[in-house]
Coordinates of N, CA and C in Angstrom, one line a residue:
Chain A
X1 N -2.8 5.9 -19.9 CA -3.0 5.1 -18.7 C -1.7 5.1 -17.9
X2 N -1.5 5.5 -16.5 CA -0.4 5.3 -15.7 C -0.2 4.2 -15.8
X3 N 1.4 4.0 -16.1 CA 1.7 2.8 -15.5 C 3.1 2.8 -14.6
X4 N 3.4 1.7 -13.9 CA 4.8 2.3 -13.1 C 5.5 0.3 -13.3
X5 N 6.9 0.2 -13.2 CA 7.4 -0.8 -13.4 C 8.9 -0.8 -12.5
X6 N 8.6 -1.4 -11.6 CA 10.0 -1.7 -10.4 C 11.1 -2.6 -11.4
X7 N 12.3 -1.9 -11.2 CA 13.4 -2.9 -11.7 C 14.6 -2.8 -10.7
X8 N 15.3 -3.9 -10.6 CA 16.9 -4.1 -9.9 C 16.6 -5.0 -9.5
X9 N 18.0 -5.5 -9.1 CA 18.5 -6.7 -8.5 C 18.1 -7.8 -7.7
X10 N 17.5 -8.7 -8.2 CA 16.7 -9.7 -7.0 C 17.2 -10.9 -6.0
X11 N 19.0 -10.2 -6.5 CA 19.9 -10.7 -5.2 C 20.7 -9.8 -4.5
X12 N 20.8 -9.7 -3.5 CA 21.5 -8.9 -2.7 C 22.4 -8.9 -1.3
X13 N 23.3 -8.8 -1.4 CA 24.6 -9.5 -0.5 C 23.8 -8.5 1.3
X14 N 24.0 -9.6 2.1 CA 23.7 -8.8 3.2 C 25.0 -7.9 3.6
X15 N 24.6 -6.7 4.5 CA 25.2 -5.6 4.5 C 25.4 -4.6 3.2
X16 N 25.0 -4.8 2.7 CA 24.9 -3.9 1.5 C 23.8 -3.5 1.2
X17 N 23.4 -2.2 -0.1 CA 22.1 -1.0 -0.1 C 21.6 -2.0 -1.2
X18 N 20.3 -2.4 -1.2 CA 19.4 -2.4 -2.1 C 19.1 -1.0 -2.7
X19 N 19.2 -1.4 -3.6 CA 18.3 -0.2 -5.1 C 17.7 -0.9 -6.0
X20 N 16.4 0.0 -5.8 CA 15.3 -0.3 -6.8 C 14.8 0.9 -7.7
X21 N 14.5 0.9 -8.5 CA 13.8 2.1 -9.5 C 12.3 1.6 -9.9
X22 N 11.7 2.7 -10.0 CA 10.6 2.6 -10.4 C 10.3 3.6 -11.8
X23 N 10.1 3.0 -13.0 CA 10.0 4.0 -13.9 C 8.6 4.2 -14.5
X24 N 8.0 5.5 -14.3 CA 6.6 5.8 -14.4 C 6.2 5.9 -16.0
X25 N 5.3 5.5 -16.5 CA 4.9 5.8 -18.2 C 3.4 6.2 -18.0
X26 N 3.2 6.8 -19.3 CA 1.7 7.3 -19.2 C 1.7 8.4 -18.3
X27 N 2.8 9.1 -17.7 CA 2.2 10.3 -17.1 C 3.0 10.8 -16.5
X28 N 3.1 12.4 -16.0 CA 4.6 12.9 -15.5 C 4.6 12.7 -14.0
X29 N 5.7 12.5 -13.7 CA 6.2 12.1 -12.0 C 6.4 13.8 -11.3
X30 N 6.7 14.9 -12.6 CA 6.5 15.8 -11.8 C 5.2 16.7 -11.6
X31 N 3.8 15.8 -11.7 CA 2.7 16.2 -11.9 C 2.2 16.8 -10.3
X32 N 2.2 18.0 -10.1 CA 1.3 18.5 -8.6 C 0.1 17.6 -8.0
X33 N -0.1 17.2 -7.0 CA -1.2 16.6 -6.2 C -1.2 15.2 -6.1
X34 N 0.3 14.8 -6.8 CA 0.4 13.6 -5.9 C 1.9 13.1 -5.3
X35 N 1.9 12.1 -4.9 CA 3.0 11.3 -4.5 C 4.1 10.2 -4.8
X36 N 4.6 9.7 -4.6 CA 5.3 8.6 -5.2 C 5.8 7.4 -3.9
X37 N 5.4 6.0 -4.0 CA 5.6 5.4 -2.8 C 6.3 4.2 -3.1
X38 N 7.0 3.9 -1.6 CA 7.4 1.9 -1.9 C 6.7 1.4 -0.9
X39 N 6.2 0.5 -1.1 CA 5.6 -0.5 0.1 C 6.2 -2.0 -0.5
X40 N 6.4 -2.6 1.1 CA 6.8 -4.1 0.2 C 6.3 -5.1 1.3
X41 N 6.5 -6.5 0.9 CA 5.5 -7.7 1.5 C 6.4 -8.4 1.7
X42 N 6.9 -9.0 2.7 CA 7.8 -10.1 3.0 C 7.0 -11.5 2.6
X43 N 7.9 -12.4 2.4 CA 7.1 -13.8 1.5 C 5.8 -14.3 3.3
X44 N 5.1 -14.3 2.7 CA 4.0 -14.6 3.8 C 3.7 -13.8 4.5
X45 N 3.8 -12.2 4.7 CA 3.0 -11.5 5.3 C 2.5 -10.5 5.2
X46 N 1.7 -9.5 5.9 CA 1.3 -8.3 5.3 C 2.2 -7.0 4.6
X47 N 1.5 -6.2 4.4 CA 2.2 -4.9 4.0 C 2.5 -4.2 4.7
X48 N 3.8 -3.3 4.2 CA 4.9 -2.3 5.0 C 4.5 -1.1 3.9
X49 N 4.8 0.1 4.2 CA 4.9 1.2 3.8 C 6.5 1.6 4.5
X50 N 7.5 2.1 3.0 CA 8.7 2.4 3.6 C 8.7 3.7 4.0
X51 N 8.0 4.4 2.2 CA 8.4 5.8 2.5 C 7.7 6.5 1.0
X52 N 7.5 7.5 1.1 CA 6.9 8.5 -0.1 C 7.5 9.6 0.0
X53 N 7.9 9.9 -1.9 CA 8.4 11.6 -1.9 C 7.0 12.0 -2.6
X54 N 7.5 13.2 -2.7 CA 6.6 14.1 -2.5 C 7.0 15.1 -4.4
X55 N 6.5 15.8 -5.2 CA 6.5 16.3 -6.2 C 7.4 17.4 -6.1
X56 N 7.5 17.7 -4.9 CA 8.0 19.0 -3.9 C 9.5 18.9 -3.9
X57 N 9.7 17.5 -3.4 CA 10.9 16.7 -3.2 C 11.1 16.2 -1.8
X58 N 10.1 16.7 -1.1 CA 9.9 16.4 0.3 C 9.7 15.0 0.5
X59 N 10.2 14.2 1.6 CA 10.4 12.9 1.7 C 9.6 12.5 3.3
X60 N 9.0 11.6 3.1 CA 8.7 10.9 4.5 C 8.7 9.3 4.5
X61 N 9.2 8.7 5.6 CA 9.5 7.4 5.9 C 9.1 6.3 7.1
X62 N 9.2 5.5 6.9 CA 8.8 4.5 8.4 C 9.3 4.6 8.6
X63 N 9.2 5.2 10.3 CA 10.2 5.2 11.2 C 10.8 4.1 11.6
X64 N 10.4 3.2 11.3 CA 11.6 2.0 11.7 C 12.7 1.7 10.5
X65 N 12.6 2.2 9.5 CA 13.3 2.1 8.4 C 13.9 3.2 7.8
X66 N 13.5 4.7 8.7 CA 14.3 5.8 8.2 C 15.5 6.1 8.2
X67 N 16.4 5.6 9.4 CA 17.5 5.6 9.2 C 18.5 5.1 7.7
X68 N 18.1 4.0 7.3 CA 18.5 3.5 6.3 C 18.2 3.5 4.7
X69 N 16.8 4.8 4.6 CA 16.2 4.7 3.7 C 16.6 6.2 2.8
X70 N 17.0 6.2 1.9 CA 17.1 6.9 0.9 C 15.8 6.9 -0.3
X71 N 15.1 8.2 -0.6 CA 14.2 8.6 -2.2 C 15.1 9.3 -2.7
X72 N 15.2 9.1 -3.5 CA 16.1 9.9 -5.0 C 14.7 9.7 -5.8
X73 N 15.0 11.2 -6.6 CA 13.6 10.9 -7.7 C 14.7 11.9 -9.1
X74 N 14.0 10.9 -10.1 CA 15.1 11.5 -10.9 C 13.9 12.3 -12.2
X75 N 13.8 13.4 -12.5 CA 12.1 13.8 -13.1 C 13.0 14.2 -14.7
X76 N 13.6 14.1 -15.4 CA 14.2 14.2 -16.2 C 14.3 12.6 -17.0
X77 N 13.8 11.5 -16.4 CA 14.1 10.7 -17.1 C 12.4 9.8 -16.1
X78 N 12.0 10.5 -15.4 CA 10.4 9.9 -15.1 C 10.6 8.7 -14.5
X79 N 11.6 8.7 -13.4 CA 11.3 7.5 -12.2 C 11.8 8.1 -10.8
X80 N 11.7 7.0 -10.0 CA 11.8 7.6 -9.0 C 12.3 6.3 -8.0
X81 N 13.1 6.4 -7.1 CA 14.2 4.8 -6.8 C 14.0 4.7 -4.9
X82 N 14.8 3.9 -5.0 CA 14.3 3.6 -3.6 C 15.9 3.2 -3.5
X83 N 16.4 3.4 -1.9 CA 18.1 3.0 -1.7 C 17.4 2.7 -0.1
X84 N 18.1 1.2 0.2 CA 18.0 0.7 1.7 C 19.4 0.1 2.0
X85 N 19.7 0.5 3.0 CA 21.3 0.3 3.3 C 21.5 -0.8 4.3
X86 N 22.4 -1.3 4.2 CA 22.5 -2.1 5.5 C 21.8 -3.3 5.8
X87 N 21.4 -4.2 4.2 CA 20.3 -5.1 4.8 C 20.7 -6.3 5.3
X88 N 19.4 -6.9 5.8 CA 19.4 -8.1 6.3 C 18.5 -9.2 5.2
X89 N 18.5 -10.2 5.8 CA 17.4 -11.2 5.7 C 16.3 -10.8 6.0
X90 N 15.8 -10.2 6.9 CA 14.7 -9.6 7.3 C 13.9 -8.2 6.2
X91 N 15.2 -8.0 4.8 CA 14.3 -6.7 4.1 C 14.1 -7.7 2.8
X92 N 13.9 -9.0 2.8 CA 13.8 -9.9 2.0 C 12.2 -10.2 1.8
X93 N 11.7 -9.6 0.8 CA 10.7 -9.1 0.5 C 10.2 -8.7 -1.3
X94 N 9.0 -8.4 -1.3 CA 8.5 -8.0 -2.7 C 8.1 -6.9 -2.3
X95 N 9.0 -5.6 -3.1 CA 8.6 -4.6 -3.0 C 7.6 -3.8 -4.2
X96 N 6.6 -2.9 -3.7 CA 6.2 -2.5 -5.2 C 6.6 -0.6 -5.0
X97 N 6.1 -0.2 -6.0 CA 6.0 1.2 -5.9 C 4.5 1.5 -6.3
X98 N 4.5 2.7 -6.2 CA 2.9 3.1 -6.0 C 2.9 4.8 -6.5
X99 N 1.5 4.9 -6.7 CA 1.4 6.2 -6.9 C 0.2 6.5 -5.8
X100 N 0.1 7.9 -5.2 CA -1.1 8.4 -3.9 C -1.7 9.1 -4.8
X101 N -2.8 8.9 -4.6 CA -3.8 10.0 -5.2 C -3.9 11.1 -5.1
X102 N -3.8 11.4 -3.8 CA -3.8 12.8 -3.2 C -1.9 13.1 -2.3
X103 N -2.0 14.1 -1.9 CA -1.0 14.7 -1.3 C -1.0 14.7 0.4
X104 N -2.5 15.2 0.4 CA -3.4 15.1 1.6 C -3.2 13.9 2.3
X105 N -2.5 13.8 3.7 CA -2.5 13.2 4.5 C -3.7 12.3 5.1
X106 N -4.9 13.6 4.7 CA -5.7 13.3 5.8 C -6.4 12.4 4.5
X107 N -6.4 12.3 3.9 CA -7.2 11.3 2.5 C -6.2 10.3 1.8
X108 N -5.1 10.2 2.4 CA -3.7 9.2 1.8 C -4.3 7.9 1.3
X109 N -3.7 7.8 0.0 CA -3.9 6.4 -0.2 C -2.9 5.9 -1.5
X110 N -3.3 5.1 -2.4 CA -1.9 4.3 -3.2 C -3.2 3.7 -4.7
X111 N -3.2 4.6 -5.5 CA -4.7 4.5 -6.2 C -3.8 3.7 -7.6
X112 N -2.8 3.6 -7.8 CA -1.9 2.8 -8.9 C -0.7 2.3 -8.3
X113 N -0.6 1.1 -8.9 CA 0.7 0.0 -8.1 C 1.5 -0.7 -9.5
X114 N 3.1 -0.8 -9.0 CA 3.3 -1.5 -10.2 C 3.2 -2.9 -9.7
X115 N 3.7 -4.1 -10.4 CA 3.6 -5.3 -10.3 C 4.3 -5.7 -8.8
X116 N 5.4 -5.4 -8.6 CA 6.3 -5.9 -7.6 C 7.5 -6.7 -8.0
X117 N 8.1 -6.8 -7.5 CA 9.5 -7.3 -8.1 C 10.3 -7.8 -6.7
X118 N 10.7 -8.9 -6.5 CA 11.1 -9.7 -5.4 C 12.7 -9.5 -5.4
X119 N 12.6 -9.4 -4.1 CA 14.2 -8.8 -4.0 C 14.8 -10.2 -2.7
X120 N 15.7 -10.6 -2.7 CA 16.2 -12.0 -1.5 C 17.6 -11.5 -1.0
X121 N 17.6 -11.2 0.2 CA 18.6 -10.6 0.8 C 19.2 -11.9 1.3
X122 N 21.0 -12.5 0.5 CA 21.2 -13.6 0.9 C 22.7 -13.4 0.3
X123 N 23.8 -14.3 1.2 CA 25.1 -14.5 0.8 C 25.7 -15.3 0.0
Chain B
X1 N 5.2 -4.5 14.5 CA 3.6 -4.7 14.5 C 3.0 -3.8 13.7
X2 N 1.6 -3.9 13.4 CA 0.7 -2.7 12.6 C 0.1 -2.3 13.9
X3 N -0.1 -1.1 13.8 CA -1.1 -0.3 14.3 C -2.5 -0.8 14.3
X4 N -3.0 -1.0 13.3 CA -4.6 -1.7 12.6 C -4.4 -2.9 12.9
X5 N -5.7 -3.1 13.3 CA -6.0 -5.1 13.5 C -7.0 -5.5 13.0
X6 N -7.1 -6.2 12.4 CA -8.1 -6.9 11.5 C -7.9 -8.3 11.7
X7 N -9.6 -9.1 12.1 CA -9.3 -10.3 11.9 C -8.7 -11.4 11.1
X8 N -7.8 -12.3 11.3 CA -6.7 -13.2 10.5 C -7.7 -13.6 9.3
X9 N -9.2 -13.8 9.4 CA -9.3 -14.6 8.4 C -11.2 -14.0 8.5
X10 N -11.9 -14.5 7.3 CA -13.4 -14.2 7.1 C -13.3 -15.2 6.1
X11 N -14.9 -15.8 6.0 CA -15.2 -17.1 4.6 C -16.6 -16.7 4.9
X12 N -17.3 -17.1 3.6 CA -18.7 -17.0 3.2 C -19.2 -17.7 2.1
X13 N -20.2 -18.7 2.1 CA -20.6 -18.8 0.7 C -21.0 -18.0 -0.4
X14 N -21.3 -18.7 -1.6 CA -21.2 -17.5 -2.4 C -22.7 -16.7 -2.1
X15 N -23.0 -15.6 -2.4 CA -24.6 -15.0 -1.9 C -24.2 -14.3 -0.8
X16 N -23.0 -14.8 -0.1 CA -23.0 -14.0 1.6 C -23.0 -12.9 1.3
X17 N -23.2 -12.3 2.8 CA -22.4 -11.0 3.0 C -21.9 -11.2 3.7
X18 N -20.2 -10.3 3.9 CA -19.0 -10.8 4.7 C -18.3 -9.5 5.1
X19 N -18.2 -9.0 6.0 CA -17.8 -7.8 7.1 C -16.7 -8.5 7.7
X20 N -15.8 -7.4 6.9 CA -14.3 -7.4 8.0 C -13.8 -5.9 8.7
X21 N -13.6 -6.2 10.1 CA -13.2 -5.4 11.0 C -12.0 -4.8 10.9
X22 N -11.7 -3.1 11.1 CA -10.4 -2.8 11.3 C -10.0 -2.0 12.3
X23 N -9.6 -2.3 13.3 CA -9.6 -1.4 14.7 C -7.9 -0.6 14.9
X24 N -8.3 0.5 15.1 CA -7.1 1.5 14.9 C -7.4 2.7 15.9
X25 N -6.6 3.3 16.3 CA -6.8 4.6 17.7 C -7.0 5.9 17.1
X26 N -6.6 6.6 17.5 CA -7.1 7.9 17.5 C -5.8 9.1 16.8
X27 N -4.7 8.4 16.7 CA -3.9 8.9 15.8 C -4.0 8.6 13.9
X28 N -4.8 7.9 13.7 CA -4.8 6.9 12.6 C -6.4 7.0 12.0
X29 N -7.0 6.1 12.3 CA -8.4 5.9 12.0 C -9.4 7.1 12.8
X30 N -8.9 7.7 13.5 CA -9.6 8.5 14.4 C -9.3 10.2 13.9
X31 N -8.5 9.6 13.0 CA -8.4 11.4 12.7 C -7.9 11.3 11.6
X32 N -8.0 10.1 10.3 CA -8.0 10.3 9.3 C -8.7 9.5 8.4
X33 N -8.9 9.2 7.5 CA -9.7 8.6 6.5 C -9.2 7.1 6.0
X34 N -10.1 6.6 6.1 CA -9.3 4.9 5.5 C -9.6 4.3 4.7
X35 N -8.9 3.4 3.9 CA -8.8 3.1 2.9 C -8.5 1.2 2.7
X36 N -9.1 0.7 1.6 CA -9.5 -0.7 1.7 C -8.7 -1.1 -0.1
X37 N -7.7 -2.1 0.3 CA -6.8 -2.6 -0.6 C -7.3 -4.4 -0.6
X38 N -7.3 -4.5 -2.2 CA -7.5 -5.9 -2.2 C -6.3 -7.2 -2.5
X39 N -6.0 -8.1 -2.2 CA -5.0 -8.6 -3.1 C -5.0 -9.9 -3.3
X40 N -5.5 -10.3 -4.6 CA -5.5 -11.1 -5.3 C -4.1 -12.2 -5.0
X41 N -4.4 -13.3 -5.5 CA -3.3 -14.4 -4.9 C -2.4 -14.4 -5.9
X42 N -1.1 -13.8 -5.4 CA 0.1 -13.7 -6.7 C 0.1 -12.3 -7.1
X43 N -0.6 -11.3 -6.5 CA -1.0 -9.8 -7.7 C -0.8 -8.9 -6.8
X44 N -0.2 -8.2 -7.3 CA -0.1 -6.3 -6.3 C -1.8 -5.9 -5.7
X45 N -1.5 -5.4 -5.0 CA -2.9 -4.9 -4.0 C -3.0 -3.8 -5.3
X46 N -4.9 -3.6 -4.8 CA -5.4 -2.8 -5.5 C -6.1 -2.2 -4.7
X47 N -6.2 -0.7 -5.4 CA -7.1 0.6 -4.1 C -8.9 0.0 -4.3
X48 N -9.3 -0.6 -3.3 CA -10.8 -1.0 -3.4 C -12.1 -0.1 -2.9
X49 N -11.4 0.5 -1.7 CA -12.1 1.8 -1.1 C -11.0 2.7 -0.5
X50 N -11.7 4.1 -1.0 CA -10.7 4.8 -0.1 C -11.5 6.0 0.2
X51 N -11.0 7.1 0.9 CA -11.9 8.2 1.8 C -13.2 7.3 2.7
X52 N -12.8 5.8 3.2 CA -14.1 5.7 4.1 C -14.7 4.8 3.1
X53 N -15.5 5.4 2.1 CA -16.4 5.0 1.5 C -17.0 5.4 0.4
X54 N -15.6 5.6 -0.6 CA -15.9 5.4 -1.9 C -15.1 4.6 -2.9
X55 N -15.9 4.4 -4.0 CA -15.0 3.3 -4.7 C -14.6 3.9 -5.8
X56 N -13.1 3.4 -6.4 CA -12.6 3.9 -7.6 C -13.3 3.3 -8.6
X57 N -13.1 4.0 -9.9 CA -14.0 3.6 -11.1 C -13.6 2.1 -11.2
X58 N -14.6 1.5 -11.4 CA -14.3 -0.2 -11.9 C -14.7 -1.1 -10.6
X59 N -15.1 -0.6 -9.6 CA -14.8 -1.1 -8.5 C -16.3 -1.8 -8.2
X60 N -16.7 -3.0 -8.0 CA -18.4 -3.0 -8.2 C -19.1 -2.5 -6.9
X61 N -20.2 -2.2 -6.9 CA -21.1 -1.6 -5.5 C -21.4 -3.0 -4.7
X62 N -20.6 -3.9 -4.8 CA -21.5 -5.1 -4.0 C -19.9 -4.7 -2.4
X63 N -18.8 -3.9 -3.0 CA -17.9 -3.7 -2.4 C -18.3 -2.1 -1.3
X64 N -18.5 -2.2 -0.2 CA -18.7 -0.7 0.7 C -17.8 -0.8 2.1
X65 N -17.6 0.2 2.1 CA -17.3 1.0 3.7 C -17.5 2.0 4.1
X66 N -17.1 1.3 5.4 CA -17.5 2.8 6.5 C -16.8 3.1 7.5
X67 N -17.0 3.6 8.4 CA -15.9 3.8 9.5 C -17.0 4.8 10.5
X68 N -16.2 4.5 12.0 CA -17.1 5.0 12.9 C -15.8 5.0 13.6
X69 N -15.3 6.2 14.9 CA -14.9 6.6 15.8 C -13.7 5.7 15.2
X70 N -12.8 4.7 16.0 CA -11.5 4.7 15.5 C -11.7 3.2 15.3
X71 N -12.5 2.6 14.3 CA -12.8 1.4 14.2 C -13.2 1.5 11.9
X72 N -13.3 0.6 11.1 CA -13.7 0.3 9.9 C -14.2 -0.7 9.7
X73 N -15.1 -0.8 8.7 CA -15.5 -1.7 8.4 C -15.3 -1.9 6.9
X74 N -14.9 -3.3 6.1 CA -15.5 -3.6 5.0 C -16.8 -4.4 4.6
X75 N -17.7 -4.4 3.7 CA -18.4 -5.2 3.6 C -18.2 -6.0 2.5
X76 N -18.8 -7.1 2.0 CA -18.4 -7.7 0.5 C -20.4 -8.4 0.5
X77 N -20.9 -7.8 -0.1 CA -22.6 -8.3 -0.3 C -22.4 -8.9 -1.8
X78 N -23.5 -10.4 -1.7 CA -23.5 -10.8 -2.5 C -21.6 -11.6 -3.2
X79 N -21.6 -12.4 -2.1 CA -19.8 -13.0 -2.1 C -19.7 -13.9 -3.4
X80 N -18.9 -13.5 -4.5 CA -18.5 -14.2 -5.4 C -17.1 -15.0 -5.3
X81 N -16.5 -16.1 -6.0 CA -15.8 -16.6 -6.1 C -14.3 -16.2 -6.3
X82 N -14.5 -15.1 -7.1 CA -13.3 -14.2 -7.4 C -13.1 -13.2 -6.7
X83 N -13.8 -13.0 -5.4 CA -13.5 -12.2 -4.0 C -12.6 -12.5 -3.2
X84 N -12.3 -14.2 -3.2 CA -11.3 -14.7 -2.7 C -10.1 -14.3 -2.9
X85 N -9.4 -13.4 -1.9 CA -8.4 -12.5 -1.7 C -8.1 -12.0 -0.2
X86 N -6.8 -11.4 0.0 CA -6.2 -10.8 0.9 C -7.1 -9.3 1.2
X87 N -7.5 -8.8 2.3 CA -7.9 -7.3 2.3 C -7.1 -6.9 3.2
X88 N -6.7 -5.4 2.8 CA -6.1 -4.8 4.0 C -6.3 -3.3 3.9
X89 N -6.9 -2.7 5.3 CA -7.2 -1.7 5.8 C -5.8 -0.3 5.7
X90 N -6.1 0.5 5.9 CA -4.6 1.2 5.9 C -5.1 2.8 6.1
X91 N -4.1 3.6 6.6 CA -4.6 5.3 6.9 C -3.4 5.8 7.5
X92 N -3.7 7.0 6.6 CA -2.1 7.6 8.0 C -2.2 8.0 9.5
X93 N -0.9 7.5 10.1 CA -1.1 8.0 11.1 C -0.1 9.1 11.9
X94 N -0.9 9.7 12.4 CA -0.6 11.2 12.9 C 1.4 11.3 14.0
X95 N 0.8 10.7 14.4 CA 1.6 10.2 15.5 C 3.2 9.3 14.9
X96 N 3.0 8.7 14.4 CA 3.6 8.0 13.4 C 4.6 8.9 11.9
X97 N 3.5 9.3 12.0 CA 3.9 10.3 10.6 C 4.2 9.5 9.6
X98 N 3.3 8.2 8.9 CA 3.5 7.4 8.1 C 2.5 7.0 7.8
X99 N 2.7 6.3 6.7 CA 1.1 5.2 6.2 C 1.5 4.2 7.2
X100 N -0.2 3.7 7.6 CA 0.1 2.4 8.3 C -1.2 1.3 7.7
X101 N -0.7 0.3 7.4 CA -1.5 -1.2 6.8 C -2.0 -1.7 8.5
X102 N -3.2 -2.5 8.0 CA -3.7 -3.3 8.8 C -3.2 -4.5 9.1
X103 N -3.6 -5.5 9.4 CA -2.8 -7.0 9.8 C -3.4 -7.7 8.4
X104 N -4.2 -7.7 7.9 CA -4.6 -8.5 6.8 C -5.9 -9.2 7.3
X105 N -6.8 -9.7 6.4 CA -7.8 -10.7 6.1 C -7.9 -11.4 5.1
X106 N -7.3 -12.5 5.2 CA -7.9 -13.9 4.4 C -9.5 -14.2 3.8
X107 N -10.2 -13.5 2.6 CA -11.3 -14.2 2.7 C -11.4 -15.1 1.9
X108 N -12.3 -16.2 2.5 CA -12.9 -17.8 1.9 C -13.7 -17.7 1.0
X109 N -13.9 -18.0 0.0 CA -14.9 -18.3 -0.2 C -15.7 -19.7 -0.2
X110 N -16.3 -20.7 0.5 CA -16.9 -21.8 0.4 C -17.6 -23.1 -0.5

């Protein structure tokens, strides 16, 4: 059974990169026909989608967050991390990671999630 | 902002049936398939529907969707007490070139 488990730091100095990892069990990250994602929830509100790589190694991101967003995937040790530069108060949030079922845009979705892990961007 | 709008909030007694809206344009909903996330109070969303209108294994049939032109729907028939959760709509969009989430729904149960 997939499972995936976010870890790092759940304080973080503003102006400086958040990093998170996500390490996958139950199944290879370099498996064809899917994806690898972060979405995260600010305390009280809906969900964001940052960004997903790809098996390929191909990367896509919100564009309001691409500037500052870094996927590193590391397949030799079966995770895959997340790097956000520059934060504020505002990326003060529960991020999770995720797995897409498909690759397929046109069928996109997020069919396993790890728990989430709360990150507080504060001085 | 999200792209997707869905109403702030839906409540039903238990027995209802409870339809939430997700209205999205023509880069998004209108030219791709969508997909229905549950989330329990305190818990990671879960995949509830996806392609439109199908459910992943475990998922019960009292849960359906559908979608028409650049609009979705969820249904929830026969409303139980442990339905009481966050839903949110979601699909990529073209234009965008990203996943995009809906605003959320609050449902009540009574």
């Amino acid at each position: 059974q997939l499972q995936l488990q976010e870890s790092g730091p759940g304080l973080v100095t503003p102006s400086e990169t958040l990093s998170l990892t996500c390490i996958v069990s139950g199944g290879s990250i370099s498996s064809s026909g899917y994806s690898w994602a972060w979405i995260r929830q600010p305390p009280g509100k809906g969900l964001e989608w940052i960004g997903s790589i790809y098996y390929s190694g191909s990367t896509y991101s919100n564009p309001s967050l691409k500037s500052r967003v870094t996927l590193p995937v590391d397949t030799s040790k079966n995770r895959f991390s997340l790097k956000l530069s520059s934060v504020t108060a505002a990326d003060t949030a529960v991020y999770y990671c995720a797995r897409t079922g498909t690759t397929d845009k046109y069928y996109y979705y997020m069919d396993v999630w790890g728990k989430g892990t709360t990150v507080t961007v504060s001085s | 902002q999200s792209v997707l709008t869905q109403p702030p909030s839906a409540s039903g007694t238990p027995g209802q049936r409870v339809t939430i809206s997700c209205s999205g344009g023509s880069s998004n909903i209108g030219s791709n398939t969508v997909n229905w996330y549950q989330q329990l109070p305190g818990t990671a969303p879960k995949l509830l529907i996806y392609s439109n209108n199908q459910r992943p294994s475990g998922v019960p049939d009292r849960f359906s969707g559908s979608k028409s032109g650049t609009s979705a729907s969820l249904a929830i028939s026969g409303l139980q007490s442990e339905d009481e959760a966050d839903y949110y709509c979601a699909a990529w969009d073209d234009s965008l070139n990203g996943y995009v989430f809906g605003t959320g729904t609050k449902v009540t149960v009574l």
